XYZ file of C-alpha atoms in Angstrom:
714
model
C 21.420 111.174 105.853
C 19.579 110.696 102.573
C 16.598 108.344 102.788
C 15.873 106.410 99.611
C 12.975 104.359 98.316
C 12.793 101.885 95.446
C 9.555 100.115 94.622
C 9.244 96.636 93.184
C 7.738 96.280 89.734
C 3.968 96.473 90.144
C 1.875 94.850 87.444
C -1.578 95.871 86.243
C -3.286 93.268 84.102
C -4.680 95.944 81.856
C -3.366 97.540 78.652
C -1.196 100.639 78.960
C -3.767 102.916 77.270
C -6.518 101.917 79.702
C -4.234 102.464 82.705
C -3.376 105.930 81.366
C -7.070 106.778 81.100
C -7.472 105.755 84.747
C -4.384 107.740 85.758
C -5.674 110.987 84.234
C -8.791 110.805 86.408
C -6.647 111.668 89.414
C -6.420 115.267 88.260
C -6.989 118.048 89.034
C -7.745 116.561 92.465
C -8.455 113.141 93.918
C -10.865 112.400 96.740
C -8.960 109.213 97.496
C -5.975 111.332 98.526
C -7.300 113.812 101.111
C -4.026 115.709 101.340
C -4.001 116.272 97.541
C -5.884 119.574 97.556
C -5.588 120.609 93.906
C -3.284 121.046 90.932
C -2.753 123.613 88.172
C -1.315 122.971 84.739
C 1.683 125.282 84.499
C 2.874 124.230 81.058
C 1.857 121.766 78.358
C 3.430 120.732 75.074
C 2.386 118.171 72.447
C 4.440 116.924 69.531
C 3.224 117.558 65.980
C 2.164 113.966 65.408
C 0.496 113.801 68.823
C 2.620 110.889 70.003
C 4.277 112.781 72.851
C 2.641 114.966 75.438
C 4.453 116.873 78.212
C 2.572 118.422 81.130
C 3.953 120.343 84.086
C 1.684 120.692 87.107
C 1.924 122.593 90.364
C 0.332 120.470 93.089
C -0.816 121.647 96.504
C -0.751 119.294 99.470
C -2.351 119.777 102.855
C 0.164 117.802 104.868
C -0.939 115.879 107.932
C 1.494 117.453 110.369
C 1.244 118.536 114.016
C -0.479 121.908 114.390
C 2.562 123.342 116.192
C 4.800 122.364 113.300
C 2.463 124.042 110.829
C 2.449 127.213 112.892
C 6.248 127.247 112.975
C 6.307 126.707 109.221
C 3.836 129.494 108.632
C 2.161 127.956 105.582
C -1.002 126.007 104.967
C 0.068 124.067 101.900
C 3.203 122.420 100.620
C 3.789 122.681 96.863
C 5.315 120.195 94.471
C 6.223 120.486 90.810
C 5.321 117.443 88.744
C 6.486 116.884 85.149
C 4.858 114.119 83.108
C 6.071 112.902 79.736
C 3.650 110.581 77.936
C 5.000 108.759 74.895
C 2.055 107.066 73.200
C 4.238 105.582 70.516
C 6.620 103.921 72.962
C 3.762 103.378 75.427
C 5.546 104.897 78.410
C 4.814 107.580 80.979
C 7.715 109.141 82.874
C 6.898 111.219 85.951
C 9.310 113.428 87.828
C 8.406 115.528 90.854
C 10.224 117.663 93.411
C 9.256 119.937 96.258
C 9.002 123.685 95.701
C 8.320 124.550 99.323
C 11.403 124.550 101.595
C 13.592 123.517 98.692
C 16.570 125.209 100.344
C 16.122 123.076 103.479
C 14.566 119.856 102.271
C 15.180 118.081 98.967
C 12.551 115.589 97.835
C 12.871 113.958 94.470
C 10.683 111.276 92.962
C 10.550 109.501 89.629
C 7.891 107.075 88.385
C 7.455 105.106 85.203
C 4.577 103.279 83.552
C 5.545 100.915 80.757
C 4.376 97.840 78.883
C 5.103 94.497 80.496
C 8.078 92.926 78.653
C 6.352 89.532 78.373
C 2.726 90.558 77.875
C 1.901 93.666 75.859
C -1.587 93.786 77.351
C -0.224 94.336 80.850
C 1.299 97.476 82.370
C 4.229 97.784 84.768
C 4.843 100.546 87.283
C 8.037 101.472 89.144
C 9.018 104.397 91.329
C 12.014 105.719 93.214
C 12.256 108.567 95.686
C 14.800 110.259 97.919
C 14.547 112.563 100.917
C 17.389 114.759 102.126
C 16.701 117.049 105.090
C 19.618 119.447 105.256
C 18.279 121.627 108.069
C 14.946 122.209 109.723
C 15.276 124.387 112.763
C 16.577 121.534 114.910
C 13.694 119.198 114.059
C 15.548 117.241 111.366
C 15.366 113.812 112.985
C 11.737 114.161 114.033
C 10.669 115.426 110.653
C 12.494 112.622 108.895
C 10.702 109.953 110.937
C 7.308 111.548 110.411
C 8.000 112.008 106.723
C 9.052 108.411 106.147
C 6.004 107.124 108.011
C 3.632 109.289 105.974
C 5.411 108.433 102.759
C 5.056 104.708 103.406
C 1.374 105.183 104.160
C 0.896 107.164 100.966
C 2.609 104.482 98.888
C 0.356 101.838 100.336
C -2.684 103.958 99.590
C -1.454 104.582 96.078
C -1.777 100.887 95.260
C -5.542 101.148 95.473
C -6.124 104.275 93.417
C -5.474 103.062 89.871
C -7.555 99.956 90.481
C -10.362 102.200 91.736
C -10.411 104.273 88.548
C -10.051 101.188 86.366
C -13.177 99.826 88.023
C -14.876 103.188 87.476
C -14.069 103.027 83.764
C -15.401 99.495 83.603
C -18.640 100.578 85.279
C -18.967 103.230 82.585
C -18.583 100.622 79.880
C -15.015 101.641 78.960
C -12.940 98.465 78.765
C -10.734 99.311 75.823
C -8.793 102.365 74.642
C -7.236 102.067 71.154
C -3.490 102.340 70.785
C -1.935 105.405 69.232
C -1.246 105.321 65.513
C 0.307 108.080 63.383
C -3.099 108.885 61.901
C -5.066 108.728 65.150
C -5.934 111.657 67.351
C -4.491 111.838 70.771
C -6.859 111.366 73.635
C -8.087 114.599 75.201
C -6.662 115.318 78.596
C -8.851 116.769 81.346
C -7.990 120.336 82.285
C -7.556 121.080 85.951
C -9.557 123.852 87.434
C -7.705 126.889 88.686
C -6.591 126.723 92.263
C -7.008 129.635 94.537
C -4.925 129.072 97.587
C -3.178 131.108 100.185
C 0.130 132.624 99.181
C 3.016 130.234 99.297
C 4.892 131.115 102.425
C 7.937 129.281 103.570
C 6.250 126.512 105.395
C 8.235 124.396 107.740
C 5.996 121.496 107.268
C 8.970 119.363 106.880
C 6.941 116.465 107.825
C 4.603 117.479 105.076
C 7.488 117.829 102.817
C 8.242 114.251 103.293
C 4.677 113.268 103.136
C 4.382 115.290 100.039
C 6.427 112.969 98.075
C 3.913 110.565 99.346
C 1.094 112.535 98.077
C 2.927 113.331 94.956
C 3.719 109.693 94.808
C 0.196 108.811 95.269
C -0.686 111.105 92.464
C 1.826 109.812 90.044
C 2.361 106.579 91.725
C -1.200 105.710 92.090
C -0.376 103.239 89.520
C 1.670 101.814 92.234
C -1.348 99.743 92.916
C -0.573 96.257 91.869
C -2.518 93.099 91.549
C -1.056 90.262 93.500
C -0.641 87.753 90.751
C 2.443 85.658 90.349
C 1.739 84.202 86.966
C 4.276 86.591 85.569
C 7.037 84.920 87.542
C 8.988 82.230 85.813
C 9.185 78.926 87.656
C 12.973 78.944 87.533
C 13.114 82.176 89.493
C 11.397 80.463 92.384
C 14.244 78.046 92.707
C 17.114 80.459 92.533
C 17.288 84.161 91.747
C 20.559 85.096 90.130
C 21.840 88.593 89.652
C 22.350 88.386 85.961
C 21.895 92.011 84.999
C 20.460 95.156 86.573
C 17.382 94.539 84.414
C 16.630 91.483 86.528
C 13.946 93.012 88.718
C 11.471 91.824 91.300
C 7.786 92.358 90.925
C 5.309 92.877 93.733
C 3.341 89.710 93.007
C 6.423 87.537 93.431
C 7.360 89.271 96.684
C 3.926 88.826 98.203
C 3.506 85.209 97.188
C 6.972 83.850 97.840
C 8.612 86.244 100.292
C 5.633 87.286 102.401
C 3.876 90.549 103.215
C 6.381 93.388 103.323
C 5.792 97.053 103.921
C 6.674 99.404 101.053
C 9.868 100.477 102.804
C 10.850 96.861 103.470
C 10.290 96.048 99.811
C 12.484 98.991 98.955
C 15.309 97.757 101.195
C 15.188 94.313 99.589
C 15.272 95.695 96.055
C 18.031 98.212 96.747
C 20.260 95.673 98.519
C 19.674 93.171 95.741
C 20.533 95.744 93.116
C 23.713 96.681 94.979
C 24.747 93.016 95.045
C 24.082 92.720 91.331
C 26.309 95.677 90.624
C 29.175 94.788 92.972
C 29.255 90.974 93.025
C 29.909 89.055 89.854
C 28.219 85.759 89.206
C 25.663 84.367 91.613
C 24.208 86.336 94.467
C 22.201 84.979 97.413
C 18.602 84.033 96.871
C 16.034 86.713 97.593
C 14.794 84.937 100.699
C 18.332 84.805 102.046
C 18.882 88.515 101.435
C 15.619 89.117 103.241
C 16.875 87.152 106.244
C 19.839 89.483 106.653
C 17.586 92.518 106.366
C 15.228 91.171 109.005
C 18.160 90.353 111.269
C 19.072 94.047 111.282
C 15.523 95.434 111.342
C 15.821 96.443 107.665
C 18.734 98.755 108.317
C 20.331 98.753 104.860
C 23.885 99.587 105.949
C 23.992 97.045 108.775
C 22.398 94.311 106.693
C 24.807 94.941 103.825
C 27.761 94.750 106.219
C 26.873 91.371 107.737
C 25.827 89.986 104.356
C 29.183 90.895 102.812
C 30.987 89.370 105.786
C 28.967 86.195 105.326
C 29.733 86.007 101.599
C 33.436 86.422 102.374
C 33.198 83.738 105.062
C 31.565 81.322 102.627
C 34.357 81.842 100.110
C 37.162 81.552 102.653
C 35.790 78.326 104.101
C 34.550 76.925 100.769
C 31.200 76.307 102.419
C 29.284 75.489 99.239
C 31.920 72.969 98.160
C 32.078 71.369 101.597
C 28.310 71.003 101.760
C 28.385 69.087 98.488
C 31.305 66.827 99.373
C 31.240 66.428 103.143
C 29.541 63.414 104.709
C 28.705 63.075 108.374
C 31.230 60.913 110.302
C 29.878 57.758 111.901
C 30.533 59.084 115.404
C 28.179 61.986 114.662
C 25.540 59.655 113.335
C 25.773 57.575 116.515
C 26.260 60.201 119.222
C 24.942 63.543 117.934
C 21.506 63.756 119.526
C 19.736 65.968 117.003
C 17.547 65.411 113.962
C 14.416 66.363 112.001
C 11.031 65.156 113.207
C 7.825 65.976 111.283
C 6.379 69.546 111.341
C 4.597 71.857 113.762
C 0.951 72.905 113.401
C 1.917 75.658 110.945
C 3.833 73.283 108.693
C 7.291 74.426 109.795
C 10.023 71.742 109.943
C 10.585 70.505 113.496
C 14.146 69.896 114.690
C 14.726 68.087 117.983
C 17.980 68.352 119.937
C 18.456 66.210 123.042
C 21.245 68.328 124.454
C 21.060 66.758 127.902
C 21.928 63.362 126.403
C 24.816 64.615 124.273
C 28.442 64.116 125.238
C 29.710 67.514 124.152
C 33.245 66.939 125.333
C 33.425 63.518 123.723
C 32.271 64.863 120.352
C 34.712 67.780 120.449
C 37.599 65.523 121.440
C 36.686 62.859 118.872
C 35.906 65.153 115.940
C 37.093 68.657 116.613
C 34.842 71.663 116.478
C 35.123 71.970 112.696
C 33.244 68.728 112.102
C 30.511 69.801 114.494
C 30.339 73.146 112.745
C 30.139 71.522 109.311
C 27.331 69.316 110.543
C 25.402 72.366 111.762
C 26.118 74.205 108.482
C 24.811 71.271 106.491
C 21.679 71.070 108.639
C 21.027 74.820 108.446
C 21.772 75.231 104.760
C 19.309 72.514 103.790
C 16.495 74.435 105.454
C 14.082 76.129 103.106
C 13.494 79.849 103.553
C 10.581 79.056 105.866
C 11.099 79.326 109.601
C 12.179 76.308 111.610
C 10.785 75.126 114.931
C 13.401 73.715 117.326
C 12.702 71.712 120.478
C 15.638 71.299 122.877
C 15.291 68.605 125.551
C 17.588 69.318 128.505
C 16.860 66.224 130.584
C 20.208 65.006 131.860
C 21.944 68.390 131.569
C 24.555 68.714 134.318
C 27.940 70.175 135.047
C 29.711 68.012 132.492
C 27.926 70.063 129.830
C 29.572 73.203 131.240
C 33.007 71.966 130.245
C 34.568 75.239 129.166
C 35.982 74.172 125.781
C 32.644 72.503 125.002
C 30.780 75.686 125.859
C 33.203 77.632 123.689
C 32.477 75.238 120.825
C 28.756 75.852 121.341
C 29.323 79.612 121.395
C 31.246 79.526 118.146
C 28.518 77.487 116.492
C 25.964 80.034 117.704
C 28.105 82.893 116.381
C 28.509 81.253 112.977
C 24.794 80.482 112.681
C 23.762 83.971 113.835
C 26.206 85.653 111.443
C 25.612 83.519 108.370
C 22.164 81.962 108.744
C 20.084 84.678 110.409
C 16.330 84.521 110.893
C 16.027 80.786 110.271
C 14.404 80.176 113.646
C 10.643 80.333 113.989
C 10.480 79.304 117.628
C 12.728 77.457 120.076
C 11.167 75.445 122.874
C 13.459 74.454 125.775
C 12.010 71.571 127.779
C 12.846 70.080 131.178
C 15.360 72.792 132.021
C 17.266 71.730 135.176
C 18.734 73.956 137.857
C 22.053 74.049 136.047
C 20.421 75.649 132.994
C 20.759 79.281 134.242
C 24.543 78.844 134.150
C 24.528 77.684 130.531
C 22.043 80.409 129.598
C 24.238 83.045 131.245
C 27.145 81.913 129.101
C 25.412 81.628 125.730
C 22.647 84.260 125.762
C 24.948 87.269 125.147
C 25.928 85.697 121.822
C 22.337 85.298 120.640
C 20.683 88.155 118.781
C 17.926 89.907 120.709
C 15.335 89.135 118.037
C 16.271 85.464 118.292
C 16.117 85.440 122.095
C 12.506 86.626 121.912
C 11.619 83.355 120.171
C 12.716 81.201 123.122
C 10.147 79.478 125.365
C 11.608 77.798 128.463
C 9.832 75.137 130.531
C 11.097 73.531 133.747
C 10.084 70.051 134.859
C 6.953 68.728 133.157
C 5.302 72.107 132.627
C 5.501 71.583 128.875
C 2.905 68.797 129.058
C 0.034 71.088 130.056
C -1.825 73.916 128.312
C 0.530 76.388 126.701
C 3.098 73.638 126.197
C 3.924 71.304 123.345
C 0.331 70.466 122.500
C -0.324 74.096 121.582
C 2.284 73.942 118.830
C 2.671 70.298 117.817
C 0.005 67.707 117.046
C -0.312 65.205 119.859
C 0.250 62.325 117.437
C 3.825 63.387 116.651
C 5.060 64.242 120.160
C 8.139 62.001 120.711
C 7.856 59.130 123.143
C 10.629 60.448 125.383
C 8.591 63.646 125.839
C 5.467 61.774 126.883
C 4.029 61.204 123.423
C 3.371 58.078 121.419
C 5.490 58.818 118.334
C 8.766 56.981 117.885
C 11.567 59.468 117.199
C 14.648 58.470 115.218
C 16.900 61.042 116.885
C 19.892 59.145 118.409
C 19.835 58.707 122.171
C 23.474 59.723 122.453
C 25.592 58.497 125.338
C 29.257 58.869 126.181
C 31.638 58.826 123.245
C 34.234 56.078 123.883
C 37.633 57.505 124.676
C 39.076 55.132 122.138
C 37.565 57.450 119.527
C 39.307 60.547 120.896
C 41.952 62.148 118.738
C 45.413 61.775 120.227
C 47.906 64.578 120.571
C 49.965 63.085 117.760
C 46.961 63.030 115.432
C 46.287 66.659 116.165
C 49.913 67.595 115.617
C 50.177 65.763 112.300
C 46.832 66.805 110.794
C 46.993 69.025 107.738
C 43.688 70.702 108.557
C 43.855 72.624 111.832
C 41.068 71.613 114.137
C 39.544 73.855 116.737
C 40.787 71.582 119.503
C 44.296 72.052 118.223
C 44.065 75.797 118.598
C 42.485 75.845 122.047
C 44.490 72.994 123.618
C 48.195 72.956 124.122
C 50.272 69.827 124.539
C 53.214 69.423 126.850
C 55.825 66.725 127.383
C 56.886 65.870 130.946
C 60.007 63.988 131.929
C 61.492 62.688 135.092
C 63.190 65.708 136.622
C 61.721 68.082 134.013
C 58.152 69.159 134.844
C 56.098 71.431 132.606
C 55.070 74.742 134.186
C 52.646 77.437 133.092
C 52.719 81.018 134.383
C 49.501 82.954 135.057
C 49.710 86.544 136.285
C 46.814 87.661 138.470
C 46.136 91.382 138.851
C 42.901 91.289 140.858
C 42.645 89.121 143.943
C 39.789 86.595 144.002
C 40.073 85.877 140.315
C 39.284 82.320 139.247
C 41.790 80.124 137.442
C 40.066 77.253 135.605
C 41.694 74.315 133.871
C 40.904 71.239 131.894
C 43.555 68.693 130.934
C 43.854 65.115 129.770
C 46.715 62.852 130.718
C 47.574 61.298 127.381
C 50.563 59.231 128.506
C 52.010 58.298 131.872
C 51.001 59.476 135.351
C 51.523 63.047 136.528
C 51.221 65.126 139.683
C 49.424 68.460 139.321
C 50.452 71.363 141.587
C 49.588 75.050 141.916
C 52.093 77.523 143.375
C 52.049 81.253 144.128
C 54.916 83.739 144.104
C 54.971 87.473 144.738
C 57.804 87.962 142.290
C 58.026 86.952 138.689
C 59.994 83.797 138.003
C 62.932 83.726 135.670
C 62.436 83.784 131.927
C 60.977 80.452 130.789
C 63.559 77.889 129.850
C 62.848 74.878 127.725
C 64.328 71.601 128.871
C 66.548 70.146 126.168
C 64.896 66.878 125.294
C 68.229 65.596 124.106
C 69.326 65.440 127.723
C 66.815 62.643 128.146
C 67.735 60.980 124.923
C 64.270 61.711 123.502
C 62.972 63.706 120.594
C 59.383 64.915 120.497
C 57.561 66.040 117.351
C 55.195 68.158 119.423
C 54.462 69.225 122.961
C 56.663 71.707 124.746
C 58.408 71.550 128.107
C 58.977 74.711 130.112
C 60.398 75.229 133.614
C 59.770 78.444 135.522
C 60.727 77.727 139.133
C 64.408 78.438 139.640
C 66.338 75.664 141.365
C 67.642 78.233 143.842
C 64.108 79.036 144.994
C 63.031 77.686 148.359
C 59.491 76.422 148.879
C 57.853 78.422 151.651
C 60.096 81.439 151.117
C 60.280 82.292 147.432
C 57.033 80.577 146.519
C 54.279 78.665 148.251
C 51.986 75.754 147.431
C 48.341 76.852 147.381
C 46.736 73.474 146.629
C 47.417 69.944 147.702
C 49.153 67.873 145.023
C 46.783 65.923 142.780
C 47.950 62.630 141.289
C 46.451 61.959 137.866
C 46.601 58.626 136.068
C 47.037 58.028 132.364
C 43.763 58.435 130.480
C 42.132 60.653 133.088
C 40.426 63.966 132.305
C 40.742 66.594 135.000
C 38.682 69.753 135.390
C 38.947 72.242 138.208
C 39.108 75.807 139.401
C 41.028 77.814 141.977
C 39.924 81.088 143.529
C 43.014 83.184 144.116
C 43.528 85.013 147.411
C 46.339 87.318 146.370
C 47.551 89.054 143.248
C 50.873 87.958 141.866
C 52.175 85.036 139.859
C 50.586 81.600 139.880
C 52.385 78.588 138.450
C 50.528 75.498 137.262
C 52.856 72.508 137.280
C 52.581 69.030 135.791
C 55.298 66.779 137.228
C 56.365 63.253 136.455
C 54.876 60.892 139.036
C 57.515 58.810 140.817
C 56.175 55.477 141.992
C 56.179 55.188 145.819
C 58.364 52.544 147.424
C 57.077 49.762 149.666
C 56.856 51.010 153.244
C 58.445 47.876 154.693
C 61.364 47.319 152.362
C 61.718 50.847 150.963
C 61.876 49.187 147.529
C 59.614 49.752 144.554
C 56.698 47.362 144.165
C 56.707 44.898 141.234
C 53.512 46.358 139.757
C 54.983 49.841 139.907
C 58.171 48.716 138.178
C 56.172 47.068 135.412
C 54.052 50.217 135.026
C 57.181 52.324 134.853
C 58.584 50.173 132.071
C 55.462 50.819 130.008
C 56.167 54.552 129.996
C 58.773 54.895 127.292
C 61.852 56.788 128.465
C 59.998 58.105 131.510
C 57.988 60.482 129.342
C 54.486 61.753 130.086
C 52.222 63.863 127.951
C 49.269 66.125 128.728
C 46.902 68.291 126.717
C 45.624 71.270 128.652
C 43.467 74.351 128.454
C 43.327 77.153 131.042
C 41.319 80.330 131.454
C 41.083 83.127 134.019
C 37.625 84.386 134.979
C 36.467 87.340 137.025
C 35.323 86.016 140.377
C 32.120 88.049 140.361
C 30.906 86.478 137.125
C 32.095 83.039 138.171
C 30.415 83.141 141.569
C 27.286 84.747 140.238
C 26.672 81.905 137.834
C 27.698 79.120 140.187
C 25.501 80.040 143.162
C 22.450 78.714 141.348
C 24.000 75.232 141.447
C 23.992 74.811 145.221
C 20.778 72.788 145.165
C 21.758 70.755 142.116
C 22.345 67.029 142.503
C 25.572 67.122 140.498
C 28.650 66.182 142.481
C 30.613 68.806 140.617
C 28.072 71.434 141.610
C 28.590 70.595 145.291
C 32.296 71.128 144.870
C 31.591 74.371 143.034
C 29.250 75.518 145.784
C 31.954 74.829 148.333
C 34.390 76.742 146.199
C 32.250 79.833 146.038
C 31.302 79.836 149.706
C 34.795 79.554 151.111
C 36.753 82.574 152.263
C 40.005 80.755 151.780
C 41.823 79.688 148.669
C 40.003 76.662 147.387
C 39.949 74.508 144.322
C 37.409 72.140 142.922
C 38.427 69.384 140.574
C 36.580 66.590 138.929
C 38.287 63.538 137.515
C 36.427 61.481 134.931
C 37.751 58.052 134.088
């Protein structure tokens, strides 16, 4: 694979002619570059008017490579050919160098350019590019490439200091000005390198050297790579938004250091190359430089991987019209009242502090009232308004219990995490999890695989009140701004949350008639149930001891929930003709699987006791299967029991029956099959939890028989 390097524009606040005088002092050798042993002038040519001067040098480098590698190579020096073209009239110096040693195995090519700053003719700019292609090296290709890139980066960094050193030397000698070239002026004399007597050039394997050579060569030509960190050259507008107008729109080193942070030479190169690629392939606006840098950091500056996820993110933004939605979307009132997250001052380093009281948030209520899309838009809006600086997040888990492990709610959380990780990488400075209860390991087991490893390293988890002592909140946040609910004295405006009223839940009809598909619509299915026509769902189990989980809401009427098992597959599903009941339904299906000829106890068996569920109830549960085969989940119309004395229906039951139009019931359900090992492994940590659901779960996991655990919330 070809390794490439592209430098930012480095600016010297000195005239071009003075920088050239400093550059020439690097030859024939330079004590600041120990590996640069010597150089010979092979060829030189000057134009008649003296405006252009071309010099070709042969440079010898004593590469810093392992002794064994040098012995295998059989040479003491690695040679490079450097061609310089100085145009005094245009005030430019073009440098091109390539390796002579091992040129049939390793190809190193480097180009550098000194030119006048486009906005200040008394300043000088420097740029360089390089490439390394190791075709073969006796089986050491990968090792040599790593060593070479490391040495090359070191050489580039060193090169930044060299020009400034010689500029200071000139100043100490009283030379602060070199006149510009004019047609009548004489060209400045160039120092002649002394002859170099060196061992014969043998094919030296110093592949590592070869790579480092470009470094050295770079350092020689690229000494000018040294750049003063001054951002006065940057226009104020570019700090707000960098647009990819044309390929000439380049970054300079001062801007990178001041506004993007300290980057290594190779990291700078990745940023510039990815930015240039975006300019060439994407029309119009491209992401801001700090955003591009986030994607690079998220993939450890792997260009190909960063480019892939960045392109996917750009496509995602277009498909979902994210920018438009952020401008037009306003937070629903239910989010303002029940979403327990918000901004709260800054940490000690000045990073914005976001507090999320997850333990107080009714995840299920928010999903059912808004749909996952609204939650996701809210998170997008929060994340997109964050400046390129890192964000500190504090998550308070007091109150976290099994209701937060509602499977669709967890799935909503996972999708939010996936979207944030994929499209807003590296926005997290640190995440502090406080008052983690015993149920937390279950939630962490579910969500941690979806969180990038680099992000997981930023998590700090505290149980109980451990966060109040040394090493806790006070180490990161000023005591004066610690929220009152965390033991501080500062009033926090983050909503306290609470249960979302069921009156705010979206009904099945609303979901069916909505033009915009909500996440709840895709994960939940609705079913209509009639007297004599239950709705049945088939689940095939291959491995015994799998876990069937369910969550359903009874939207209308009362139903009886049953679970059956059969060794043979039931007949093909048949839909009950609603016309037979004189009813039409715009949504919700009705399927029967159990053949009327089947006999209970022979053809199929009941594996759970019937569960009667009233209108408005939410039911969650799980069943650990004992046998492979076919399991049937059934929702059946609930017939009101008759009075025991008269064998006649009770008055209250008759009145309740009349309220159910045409004896129709409706449910919205979601089911999932889990591997028992994963299910049990995560649930065992709940045995000592105080949650009633956890006790049922513990009983479920400890039983050797088929069990189910259900929880009904009214």
